[in-house]
mmCIF file of C-alpha atoms and ligand atoms in Angstrom:
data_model
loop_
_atom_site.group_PDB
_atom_site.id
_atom_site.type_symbol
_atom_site.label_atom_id
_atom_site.label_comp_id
_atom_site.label_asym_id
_atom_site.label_seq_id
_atom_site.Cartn_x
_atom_site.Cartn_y
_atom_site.Cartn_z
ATOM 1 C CA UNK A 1 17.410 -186.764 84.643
ATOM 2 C CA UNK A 2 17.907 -185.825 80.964
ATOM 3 C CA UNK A 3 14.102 -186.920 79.208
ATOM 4 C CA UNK A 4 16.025 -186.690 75.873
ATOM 5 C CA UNK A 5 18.077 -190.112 76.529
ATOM 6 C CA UNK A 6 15.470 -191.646 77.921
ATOM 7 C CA UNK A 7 12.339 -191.830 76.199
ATOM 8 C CA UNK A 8 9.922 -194.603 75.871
ATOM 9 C CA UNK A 9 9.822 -195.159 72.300
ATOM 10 C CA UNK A 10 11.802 -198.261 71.733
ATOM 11 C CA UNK A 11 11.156 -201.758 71.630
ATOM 12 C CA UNK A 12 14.333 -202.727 71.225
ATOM 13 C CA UNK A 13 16.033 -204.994 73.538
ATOM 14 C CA UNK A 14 19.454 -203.707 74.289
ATOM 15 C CA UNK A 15 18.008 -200.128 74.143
ATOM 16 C CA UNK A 16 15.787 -201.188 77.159
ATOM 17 C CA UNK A 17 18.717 -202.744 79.193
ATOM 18 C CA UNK A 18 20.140 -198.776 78.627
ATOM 19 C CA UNK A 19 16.780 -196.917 79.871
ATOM 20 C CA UNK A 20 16.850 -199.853 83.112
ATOM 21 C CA UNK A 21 20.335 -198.745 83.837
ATOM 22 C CA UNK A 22 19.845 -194.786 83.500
ATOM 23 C CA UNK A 23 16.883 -195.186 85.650
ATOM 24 C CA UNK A 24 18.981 -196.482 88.465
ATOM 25 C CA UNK A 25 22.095 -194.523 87.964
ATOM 26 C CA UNK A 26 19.645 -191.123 88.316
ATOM 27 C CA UNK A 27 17.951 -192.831 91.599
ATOM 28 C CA UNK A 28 21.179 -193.794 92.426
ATOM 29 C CA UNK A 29 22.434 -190.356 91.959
ATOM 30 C CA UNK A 30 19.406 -188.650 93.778
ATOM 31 C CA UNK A 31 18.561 -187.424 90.524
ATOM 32 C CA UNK A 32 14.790 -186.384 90.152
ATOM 33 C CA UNK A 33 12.683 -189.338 87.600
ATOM 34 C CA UNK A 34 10.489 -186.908 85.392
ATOM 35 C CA UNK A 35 7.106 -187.456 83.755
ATOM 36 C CA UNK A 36 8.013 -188.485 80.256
ATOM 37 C CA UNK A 37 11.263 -190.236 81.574
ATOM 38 C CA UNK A 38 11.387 -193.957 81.194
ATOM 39 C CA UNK A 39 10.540 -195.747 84.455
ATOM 40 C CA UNK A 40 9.804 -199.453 85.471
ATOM 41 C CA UNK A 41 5.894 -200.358 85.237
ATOM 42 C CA UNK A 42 6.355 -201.299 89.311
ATOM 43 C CA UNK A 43 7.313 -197.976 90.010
ATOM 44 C CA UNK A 44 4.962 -196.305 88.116
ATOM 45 C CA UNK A 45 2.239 -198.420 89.285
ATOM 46 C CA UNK A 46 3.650 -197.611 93.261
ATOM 47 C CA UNK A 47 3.481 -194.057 92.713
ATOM 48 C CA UNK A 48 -0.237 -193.592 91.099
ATOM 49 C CA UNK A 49 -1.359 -196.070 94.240
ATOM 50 C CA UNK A 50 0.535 -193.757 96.702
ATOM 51 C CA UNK A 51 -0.027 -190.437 95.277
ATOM 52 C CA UNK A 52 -3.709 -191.583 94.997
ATOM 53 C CA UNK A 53 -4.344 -192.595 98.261
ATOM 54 C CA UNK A 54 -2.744 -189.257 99.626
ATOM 55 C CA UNK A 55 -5.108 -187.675 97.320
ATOM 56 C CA UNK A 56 -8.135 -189.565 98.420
ATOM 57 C CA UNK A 57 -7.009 -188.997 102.231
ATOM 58 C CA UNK A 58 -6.477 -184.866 101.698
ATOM 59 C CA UNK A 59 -10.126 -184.545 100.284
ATOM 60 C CA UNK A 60 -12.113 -187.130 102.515
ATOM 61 C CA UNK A 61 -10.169 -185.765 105.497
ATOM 62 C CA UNK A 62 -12.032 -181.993 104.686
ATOM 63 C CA UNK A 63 -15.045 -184.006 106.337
ATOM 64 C CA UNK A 64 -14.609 -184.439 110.040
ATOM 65 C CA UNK A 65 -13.460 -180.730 110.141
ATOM 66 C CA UNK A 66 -15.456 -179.636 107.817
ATOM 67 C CA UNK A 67 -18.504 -181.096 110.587
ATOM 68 C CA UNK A 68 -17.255 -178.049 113.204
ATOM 69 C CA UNK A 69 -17.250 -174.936 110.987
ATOM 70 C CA UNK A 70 -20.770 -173.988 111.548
ATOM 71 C CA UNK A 71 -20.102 -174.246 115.502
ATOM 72 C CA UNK A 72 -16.873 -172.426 115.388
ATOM 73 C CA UNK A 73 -16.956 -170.646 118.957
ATOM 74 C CA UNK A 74 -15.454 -167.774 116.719
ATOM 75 C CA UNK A 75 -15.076 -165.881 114.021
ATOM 76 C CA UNK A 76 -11.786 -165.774 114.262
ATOM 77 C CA UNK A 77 -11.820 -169.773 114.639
ATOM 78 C CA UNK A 78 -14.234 -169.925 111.656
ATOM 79 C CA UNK A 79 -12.117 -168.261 109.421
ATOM 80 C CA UNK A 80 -8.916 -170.329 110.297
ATOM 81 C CA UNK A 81 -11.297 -173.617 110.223
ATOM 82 C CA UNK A 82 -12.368 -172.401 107.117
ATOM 83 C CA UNK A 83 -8.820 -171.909 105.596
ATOM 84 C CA UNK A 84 -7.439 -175.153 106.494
ATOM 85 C CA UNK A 85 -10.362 -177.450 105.135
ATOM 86 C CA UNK A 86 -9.749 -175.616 102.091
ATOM 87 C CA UNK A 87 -6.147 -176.009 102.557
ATOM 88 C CA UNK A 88 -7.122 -179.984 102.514
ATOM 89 C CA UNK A 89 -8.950 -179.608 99.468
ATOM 90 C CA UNK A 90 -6.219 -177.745 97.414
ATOM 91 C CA UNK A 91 -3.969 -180.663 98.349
ATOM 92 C CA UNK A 92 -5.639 -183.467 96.973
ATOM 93 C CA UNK A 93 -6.000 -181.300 93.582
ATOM 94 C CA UNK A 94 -2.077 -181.184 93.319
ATOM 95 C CA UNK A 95 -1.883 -184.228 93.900
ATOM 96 C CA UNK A 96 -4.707 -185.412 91.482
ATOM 97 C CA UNK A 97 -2.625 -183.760 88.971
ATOM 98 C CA UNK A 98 1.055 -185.391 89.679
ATOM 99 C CA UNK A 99 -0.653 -188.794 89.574
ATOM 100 C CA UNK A 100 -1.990 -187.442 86.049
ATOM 101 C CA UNK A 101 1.754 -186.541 84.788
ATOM 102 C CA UNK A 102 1.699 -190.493 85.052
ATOM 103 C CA UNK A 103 -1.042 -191.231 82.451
ATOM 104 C CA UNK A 104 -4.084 -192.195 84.885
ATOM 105 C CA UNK A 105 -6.391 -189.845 85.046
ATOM 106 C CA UNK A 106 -8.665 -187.891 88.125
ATOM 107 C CA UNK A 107 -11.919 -189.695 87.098
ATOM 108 C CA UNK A 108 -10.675 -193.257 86.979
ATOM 109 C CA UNK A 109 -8.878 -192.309 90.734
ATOM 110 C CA UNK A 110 -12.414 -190.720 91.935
ATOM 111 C CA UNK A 111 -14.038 -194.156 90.727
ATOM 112 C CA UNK A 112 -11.876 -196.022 92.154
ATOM 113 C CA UNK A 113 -12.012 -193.982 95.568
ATOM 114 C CA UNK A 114 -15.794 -194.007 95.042
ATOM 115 C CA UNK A 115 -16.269 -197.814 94.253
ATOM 116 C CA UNK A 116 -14.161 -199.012 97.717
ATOM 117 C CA UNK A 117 -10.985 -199.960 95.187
ATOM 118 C CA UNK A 118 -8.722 -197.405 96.521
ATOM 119 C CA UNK A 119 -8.295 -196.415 100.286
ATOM 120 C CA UNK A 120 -7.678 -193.109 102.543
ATOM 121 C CA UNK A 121 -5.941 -192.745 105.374
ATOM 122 C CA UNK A 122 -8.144 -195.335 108.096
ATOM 123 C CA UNK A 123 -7.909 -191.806 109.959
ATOM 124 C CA UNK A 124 -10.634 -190.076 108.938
ATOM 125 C CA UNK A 125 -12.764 -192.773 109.912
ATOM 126 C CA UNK A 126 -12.960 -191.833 113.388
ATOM 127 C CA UNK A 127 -15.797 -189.293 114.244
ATOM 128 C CA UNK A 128 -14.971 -185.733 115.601
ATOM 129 C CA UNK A 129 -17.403 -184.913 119.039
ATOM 130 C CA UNK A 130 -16.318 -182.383 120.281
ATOM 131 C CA UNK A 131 -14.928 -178.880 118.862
ATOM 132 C CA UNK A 132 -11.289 -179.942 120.588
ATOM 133 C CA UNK A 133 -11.148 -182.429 117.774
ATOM 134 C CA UNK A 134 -10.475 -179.790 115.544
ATOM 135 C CA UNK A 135 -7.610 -178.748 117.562
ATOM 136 C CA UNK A 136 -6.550 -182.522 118.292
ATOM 137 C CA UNK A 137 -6.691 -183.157 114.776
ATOM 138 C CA UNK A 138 -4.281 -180.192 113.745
ATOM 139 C CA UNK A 139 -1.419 -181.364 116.271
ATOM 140 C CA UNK A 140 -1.771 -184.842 116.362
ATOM 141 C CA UNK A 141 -2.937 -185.447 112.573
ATOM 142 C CA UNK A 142 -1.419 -182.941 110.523
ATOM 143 C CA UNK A 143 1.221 -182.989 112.801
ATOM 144 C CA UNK A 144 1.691 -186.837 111.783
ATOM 145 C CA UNK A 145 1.437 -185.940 108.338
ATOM 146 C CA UNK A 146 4.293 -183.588 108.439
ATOM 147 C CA UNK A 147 6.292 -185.999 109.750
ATOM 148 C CA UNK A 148 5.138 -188.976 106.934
ATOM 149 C CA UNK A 149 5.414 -185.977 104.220
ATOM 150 C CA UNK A 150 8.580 -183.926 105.036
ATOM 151 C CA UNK A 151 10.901 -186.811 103.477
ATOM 152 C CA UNK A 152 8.421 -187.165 100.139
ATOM 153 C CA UNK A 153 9.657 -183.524 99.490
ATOM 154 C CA UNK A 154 13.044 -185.466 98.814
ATOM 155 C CA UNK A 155 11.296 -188.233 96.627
ATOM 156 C CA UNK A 156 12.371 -189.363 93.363
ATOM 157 C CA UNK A 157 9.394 -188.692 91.144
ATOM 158 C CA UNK A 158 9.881 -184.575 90.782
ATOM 159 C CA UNK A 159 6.017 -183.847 90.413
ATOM 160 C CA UNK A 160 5.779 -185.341 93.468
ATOM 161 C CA UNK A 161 8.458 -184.508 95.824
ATOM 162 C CA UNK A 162 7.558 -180.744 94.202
ATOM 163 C CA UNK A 163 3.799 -180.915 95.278
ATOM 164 C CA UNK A 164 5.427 -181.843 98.809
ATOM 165 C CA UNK A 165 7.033 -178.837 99.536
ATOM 166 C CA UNK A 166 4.170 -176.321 99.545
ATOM 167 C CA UNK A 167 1.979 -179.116 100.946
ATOM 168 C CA UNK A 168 4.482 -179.663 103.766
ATOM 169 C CA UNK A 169 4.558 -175.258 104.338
ATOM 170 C CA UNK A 170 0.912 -175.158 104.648
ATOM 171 C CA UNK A 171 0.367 -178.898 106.835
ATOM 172 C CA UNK A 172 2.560 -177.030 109.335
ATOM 173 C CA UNK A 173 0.230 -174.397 109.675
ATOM 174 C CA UNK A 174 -2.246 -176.737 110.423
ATOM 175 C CA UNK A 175 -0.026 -178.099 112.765
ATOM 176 C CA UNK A 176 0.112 -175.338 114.678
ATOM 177 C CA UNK A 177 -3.215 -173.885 114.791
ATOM 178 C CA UNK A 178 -4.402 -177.283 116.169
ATOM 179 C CA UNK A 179 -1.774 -176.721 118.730
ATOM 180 C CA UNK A 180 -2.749 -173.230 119.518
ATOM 181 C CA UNK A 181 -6.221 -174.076 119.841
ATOM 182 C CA UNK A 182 -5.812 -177.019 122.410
ATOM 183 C CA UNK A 183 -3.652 -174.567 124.370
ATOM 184 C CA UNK A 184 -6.408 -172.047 124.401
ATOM 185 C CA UNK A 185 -8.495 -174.738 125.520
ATOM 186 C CA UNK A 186 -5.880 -176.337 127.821
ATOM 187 C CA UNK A 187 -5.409 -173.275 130.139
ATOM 188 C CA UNK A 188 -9.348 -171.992 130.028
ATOM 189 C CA UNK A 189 -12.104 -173.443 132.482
ATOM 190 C CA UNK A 190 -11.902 -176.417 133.972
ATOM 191 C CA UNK A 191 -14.557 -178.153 131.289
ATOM 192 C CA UNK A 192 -12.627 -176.818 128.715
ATOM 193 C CA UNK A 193 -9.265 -178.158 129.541
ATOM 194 C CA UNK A 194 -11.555 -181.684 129.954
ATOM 195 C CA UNK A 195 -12.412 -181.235 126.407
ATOM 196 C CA UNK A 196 -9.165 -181.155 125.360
ATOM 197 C CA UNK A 197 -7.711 -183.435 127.726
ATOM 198 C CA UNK A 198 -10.592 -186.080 126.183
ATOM 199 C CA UNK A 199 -9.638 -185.318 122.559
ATOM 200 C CA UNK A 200 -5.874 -185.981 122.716
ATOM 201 C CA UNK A 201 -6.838 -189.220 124.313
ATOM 202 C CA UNK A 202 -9.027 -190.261 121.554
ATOM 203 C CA UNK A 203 -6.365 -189.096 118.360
ATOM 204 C CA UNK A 204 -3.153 -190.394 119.879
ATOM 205 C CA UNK A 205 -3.381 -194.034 119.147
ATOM 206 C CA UNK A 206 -5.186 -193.372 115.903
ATOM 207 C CA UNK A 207 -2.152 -190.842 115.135
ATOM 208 C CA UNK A 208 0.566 -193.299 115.682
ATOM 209 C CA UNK A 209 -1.215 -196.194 113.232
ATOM 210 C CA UNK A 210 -0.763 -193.395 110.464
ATOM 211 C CA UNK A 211 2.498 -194.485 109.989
ATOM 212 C CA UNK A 212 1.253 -197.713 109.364
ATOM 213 C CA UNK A 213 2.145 -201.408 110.156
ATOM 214 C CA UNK A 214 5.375 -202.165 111.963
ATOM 215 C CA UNK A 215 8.538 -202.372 109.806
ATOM 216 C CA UNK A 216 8.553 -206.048 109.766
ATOM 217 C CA UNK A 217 4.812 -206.326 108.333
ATOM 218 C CA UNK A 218 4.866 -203.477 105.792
ATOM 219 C CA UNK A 219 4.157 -204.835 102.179
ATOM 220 C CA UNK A 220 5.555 -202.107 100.095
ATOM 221 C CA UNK A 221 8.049 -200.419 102.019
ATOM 222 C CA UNK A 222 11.465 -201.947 101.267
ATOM 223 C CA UNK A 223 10.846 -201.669 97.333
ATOM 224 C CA UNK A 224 9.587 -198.016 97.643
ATOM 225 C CA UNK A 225 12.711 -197.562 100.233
ATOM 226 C CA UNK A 226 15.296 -198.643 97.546
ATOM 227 C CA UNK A 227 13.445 -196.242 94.720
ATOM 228 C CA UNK A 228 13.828 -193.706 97.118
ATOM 229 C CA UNK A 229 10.016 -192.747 96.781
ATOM 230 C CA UNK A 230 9.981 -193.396 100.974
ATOM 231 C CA UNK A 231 12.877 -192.357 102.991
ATOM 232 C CA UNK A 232 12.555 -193.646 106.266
ATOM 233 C CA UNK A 233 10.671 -196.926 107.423
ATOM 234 C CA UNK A 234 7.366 -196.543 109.292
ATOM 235 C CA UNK A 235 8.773 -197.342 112.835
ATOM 236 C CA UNK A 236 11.364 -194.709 112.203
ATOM 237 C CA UNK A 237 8.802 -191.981 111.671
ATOM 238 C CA UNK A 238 6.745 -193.682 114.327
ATOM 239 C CA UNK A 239 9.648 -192.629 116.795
ATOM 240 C CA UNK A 240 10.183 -189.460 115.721
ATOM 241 C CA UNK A 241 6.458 -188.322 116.049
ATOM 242 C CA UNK A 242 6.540 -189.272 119.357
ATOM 243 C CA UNK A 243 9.347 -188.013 120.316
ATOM 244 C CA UNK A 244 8.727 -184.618 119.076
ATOM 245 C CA UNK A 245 5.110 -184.845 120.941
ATOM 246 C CA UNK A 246 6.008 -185.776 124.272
ATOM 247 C CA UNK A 247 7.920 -182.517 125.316
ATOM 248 C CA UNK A 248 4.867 -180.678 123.549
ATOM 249 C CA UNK A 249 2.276 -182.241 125.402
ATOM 250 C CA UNK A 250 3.834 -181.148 128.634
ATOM 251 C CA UNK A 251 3.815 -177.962 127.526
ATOM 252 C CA UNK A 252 0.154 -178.250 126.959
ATOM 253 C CA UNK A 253 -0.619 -179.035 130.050
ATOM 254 C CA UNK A 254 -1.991 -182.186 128.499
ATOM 255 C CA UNK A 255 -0.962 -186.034 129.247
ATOM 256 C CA UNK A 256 -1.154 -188.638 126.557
ATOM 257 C CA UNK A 257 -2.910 -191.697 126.961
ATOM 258 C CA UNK A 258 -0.062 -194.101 127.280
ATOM 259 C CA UNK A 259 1.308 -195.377 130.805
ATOM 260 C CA UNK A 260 4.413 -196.931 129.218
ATOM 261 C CA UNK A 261 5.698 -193.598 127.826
ATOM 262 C CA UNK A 262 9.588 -193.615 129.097
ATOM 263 C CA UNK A 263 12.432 -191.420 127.728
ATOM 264 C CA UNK A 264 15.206 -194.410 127.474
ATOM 265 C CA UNK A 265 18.851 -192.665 127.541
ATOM 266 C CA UNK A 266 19.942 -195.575 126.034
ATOM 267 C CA UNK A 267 18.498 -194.988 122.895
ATOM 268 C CA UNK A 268 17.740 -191.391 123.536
ATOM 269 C CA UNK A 269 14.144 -191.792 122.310
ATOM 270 C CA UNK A 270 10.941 -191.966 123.952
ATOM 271 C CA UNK A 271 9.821 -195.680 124.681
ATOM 272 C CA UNK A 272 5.691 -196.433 124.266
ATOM 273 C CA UNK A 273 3.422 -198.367 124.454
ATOM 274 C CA UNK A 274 1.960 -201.640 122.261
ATOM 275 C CA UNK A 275 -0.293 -200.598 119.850
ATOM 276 C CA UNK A 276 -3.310 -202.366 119.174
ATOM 277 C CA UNK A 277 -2.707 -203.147 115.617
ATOM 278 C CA UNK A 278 -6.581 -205.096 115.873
ATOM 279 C CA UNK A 279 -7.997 -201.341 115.623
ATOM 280 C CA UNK A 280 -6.102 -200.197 112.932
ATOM 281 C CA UNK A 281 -7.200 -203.235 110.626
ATOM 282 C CA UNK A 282 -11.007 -203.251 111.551
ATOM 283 C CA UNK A 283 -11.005 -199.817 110.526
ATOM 284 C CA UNK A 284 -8.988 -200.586 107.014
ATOM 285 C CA UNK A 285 -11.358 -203.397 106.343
ATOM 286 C CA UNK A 286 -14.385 -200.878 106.500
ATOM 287 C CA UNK A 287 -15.759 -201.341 110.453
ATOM 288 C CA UNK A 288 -14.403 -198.189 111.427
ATOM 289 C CA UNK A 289 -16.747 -195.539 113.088
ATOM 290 C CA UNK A 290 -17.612 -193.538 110.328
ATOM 291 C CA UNK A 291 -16.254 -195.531 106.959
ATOM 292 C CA UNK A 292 -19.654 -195.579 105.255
ATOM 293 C CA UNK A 293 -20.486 -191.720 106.245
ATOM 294 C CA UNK A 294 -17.477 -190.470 104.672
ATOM 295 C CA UNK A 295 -17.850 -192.320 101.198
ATOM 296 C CA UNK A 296 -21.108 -191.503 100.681
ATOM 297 C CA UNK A 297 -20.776 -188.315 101.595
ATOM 298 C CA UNK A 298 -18.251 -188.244 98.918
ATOM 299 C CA UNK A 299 -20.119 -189.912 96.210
ATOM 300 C CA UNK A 300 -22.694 -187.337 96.632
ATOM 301 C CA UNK A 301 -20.465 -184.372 96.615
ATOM 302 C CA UNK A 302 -19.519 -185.741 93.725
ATOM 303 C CA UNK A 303 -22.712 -186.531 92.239
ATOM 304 C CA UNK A 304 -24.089 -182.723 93.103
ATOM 305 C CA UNK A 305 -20.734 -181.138 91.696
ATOM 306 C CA UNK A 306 -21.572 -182.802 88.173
ATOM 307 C CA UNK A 307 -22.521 -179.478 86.591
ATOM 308 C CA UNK A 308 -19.332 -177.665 87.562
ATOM 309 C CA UNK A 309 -16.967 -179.883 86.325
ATOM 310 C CA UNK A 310 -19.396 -179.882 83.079
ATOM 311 C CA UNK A 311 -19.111 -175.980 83.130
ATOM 312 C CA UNK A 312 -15.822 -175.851 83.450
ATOM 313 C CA UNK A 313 -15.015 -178.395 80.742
ATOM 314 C CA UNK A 314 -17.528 -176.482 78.213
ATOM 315 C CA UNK A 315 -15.552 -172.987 79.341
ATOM 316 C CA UNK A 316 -11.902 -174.597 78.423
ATOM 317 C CA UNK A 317 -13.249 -176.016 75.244
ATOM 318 C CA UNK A 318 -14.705 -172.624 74.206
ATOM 319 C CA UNK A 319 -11.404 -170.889 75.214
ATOM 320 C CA UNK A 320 -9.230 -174.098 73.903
ATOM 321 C CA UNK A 321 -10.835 -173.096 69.921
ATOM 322 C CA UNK A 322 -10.531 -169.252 69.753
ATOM 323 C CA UNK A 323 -6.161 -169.556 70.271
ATOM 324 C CA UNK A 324 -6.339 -168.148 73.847
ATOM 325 C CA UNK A 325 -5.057 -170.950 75.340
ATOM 326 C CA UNK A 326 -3.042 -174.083 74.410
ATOM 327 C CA UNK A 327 -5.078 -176.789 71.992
ATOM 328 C CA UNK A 328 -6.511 -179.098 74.020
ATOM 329 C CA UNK A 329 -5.147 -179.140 77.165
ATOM 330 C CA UNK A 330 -7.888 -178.044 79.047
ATOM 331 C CA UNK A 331 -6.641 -173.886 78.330
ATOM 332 C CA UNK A 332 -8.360 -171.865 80.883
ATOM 333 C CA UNK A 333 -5.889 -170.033 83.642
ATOM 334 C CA UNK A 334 -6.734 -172.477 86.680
ATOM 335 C CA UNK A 335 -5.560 -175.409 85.007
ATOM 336 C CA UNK A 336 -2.537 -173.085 83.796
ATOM 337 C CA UNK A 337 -2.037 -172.527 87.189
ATOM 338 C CA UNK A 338 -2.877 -176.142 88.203
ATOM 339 C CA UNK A 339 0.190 -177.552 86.012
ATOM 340 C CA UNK A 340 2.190 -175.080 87.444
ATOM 341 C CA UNK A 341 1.363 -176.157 91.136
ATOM 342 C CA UNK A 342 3.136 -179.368 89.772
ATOM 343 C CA UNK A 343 5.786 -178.151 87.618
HETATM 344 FE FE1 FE2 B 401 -3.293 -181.739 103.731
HETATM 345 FE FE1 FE2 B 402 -3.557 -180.510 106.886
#
């Protein structure tokens, strides 16, 4: 979409009819909506809620993981452990910074994370127990993830559906390690194919409320549907996780906790269960296992990291007044590179 055209910089009536109708034509035309393009307050609004609570889920998810790299059975597990929490944390910072192309800025998100006035995903609520977490959460959560974030790659907002794509390339590493690592487990000792066995029943149900609430009870999803910011509806992506997990549980080894699983030819999809949609809203109103664990946790990560961030902005203003870097936009090379993660 051309940002010349399109500008917000007029109050004039008929000028604003013109910006409403380019905006549609370019969503219209699968044409990308750009930072400093005019857009309709709703949709702005839509994507800074959405892009923060993705943001908010990446970096409170780095916790339950985060819990099992001290007891890595491995080096080799460590170090892959180690890469994928910081994977998680590398995520929400692109994503801090496309909200930011929209005017709201990383502190006011963090407070509003930090204060209960913005959510994360309900699944990183749920406590991790055993080290087979760490592999159920790579197949079942990231791999539910991939699924929610492969169509966002297509989205309309370009800082976001760009910020997709090399979140999307590194999620499916984490979907696959998880994978890996129940199979290891799967096929060892008897104890150890328990373990896993245990852990896939305790992530599956909590997986398939990540696409959250059935089509007919989803509040936002037919507006963000039309601005093409979501692709498919929730039960659609509901099916197609399943569908893609049953054949790889059997290769597992591993059975998923739900009797009524059914391939119907019919539809050529795999039929399931109910799920017990009771759950899913305890845990979004706050009674989930570990809700108050993971946001203070949080607020005092972000209470002890105080002095970096007041290092780092005292390094970028020295650098910002000597002509090294760009007046006032922060000038040192990570946030260089930062912008560029979103560009
Ligand atoms: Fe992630
Ligand atoms: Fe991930």
């Amino acid at each position: 979409m051309t940002s010349t055209l399109l500008e917000e910089d007029s109050g004039d009536a008929g000028a604003q009819e013109e910006f409403e109708a380019a905006f549609e034509a370019a969503v219209a035309a699968d044409e990308r909506i750009e930072p400093r393009d005019w857009m309709p307050d709703a949709y702005r609004a839509t994507l800074v809620r959405q892009m923060a609570q993705h943001a908010h889920s990446e970096i409170i998810g780095m916790q339950p993981e985060a819990n099992w790299i001290t007891r890595a059975p491995s080096l080799r597990r460590k170090a892959i452990l180690m890469a994928k929490v910081q994977d998680e944390a590398g995520h929400g910072l692109y994503l801090y910074s496309a909200a930011e192309t929209l005017g709201t800025g990383r502190d006011e998100l963090l407070d509003k994370l930090h204060s209960g006035r913005q959510k994360y995903s309900s699944i990183f609520n749920y406590p991790t127990l055993t080290w087979a977490d760490v592999g159920a959460i790579g197949w079942l959560v990231d791999g539910a993830a991939i699924t929610n974030q492969v169509p966002l790659c297509r989205c309309s907002y370009g800082p976001y559906a760009r910020a997709m794509v090399r979140i999307c390339k590194e999620e499916s590493f984490h979907q696959r390690q998880g994978y890996e690592l129940l199979l290891a487990l799967s096929r060892g000792t008897e104890a150890q194919h328990a373990m896993a066995q245990d852990a896939v029943d305790r992530w599956w149900w909590p997986s398939l409320m990540m696409f959250g609430p059935p089509d007919e009870e989803s509040a936002h999803s037919s507006r963000s549907m039309a601005w093409k910011i979501k692709r498919h509806s929730n039960d659609e992506l509901r099916q197609r996780f399943v569908d893609i997990c049953v054949p790889q549980a059997e290769a597992l080894g591993l059975t998923l906790p739900d009797p009524e699983l059914r391939w119907n030819e019919e539809r050529g999809h795999w039929d399931f269960g109910p799920i017990d949609w009771s759950e899913f809203h305890a845990v979004l109103k706050g009674n989930g296992p570990c809700n108050e664990q993971r946001i203070s946790q949080r607020r005092r990560a972000h209470e002890e990291g105080a002095w970096v961030r007041e290092a780092a902005a005292a390094y970028a203003a020295k650098h910002s007044g000597d002509g090294r870097g760009d007046s006032g936009d922060g000038g040192g090379d990570a946030e260089g590179a930062r912008k560029e993660a979103v560009a």
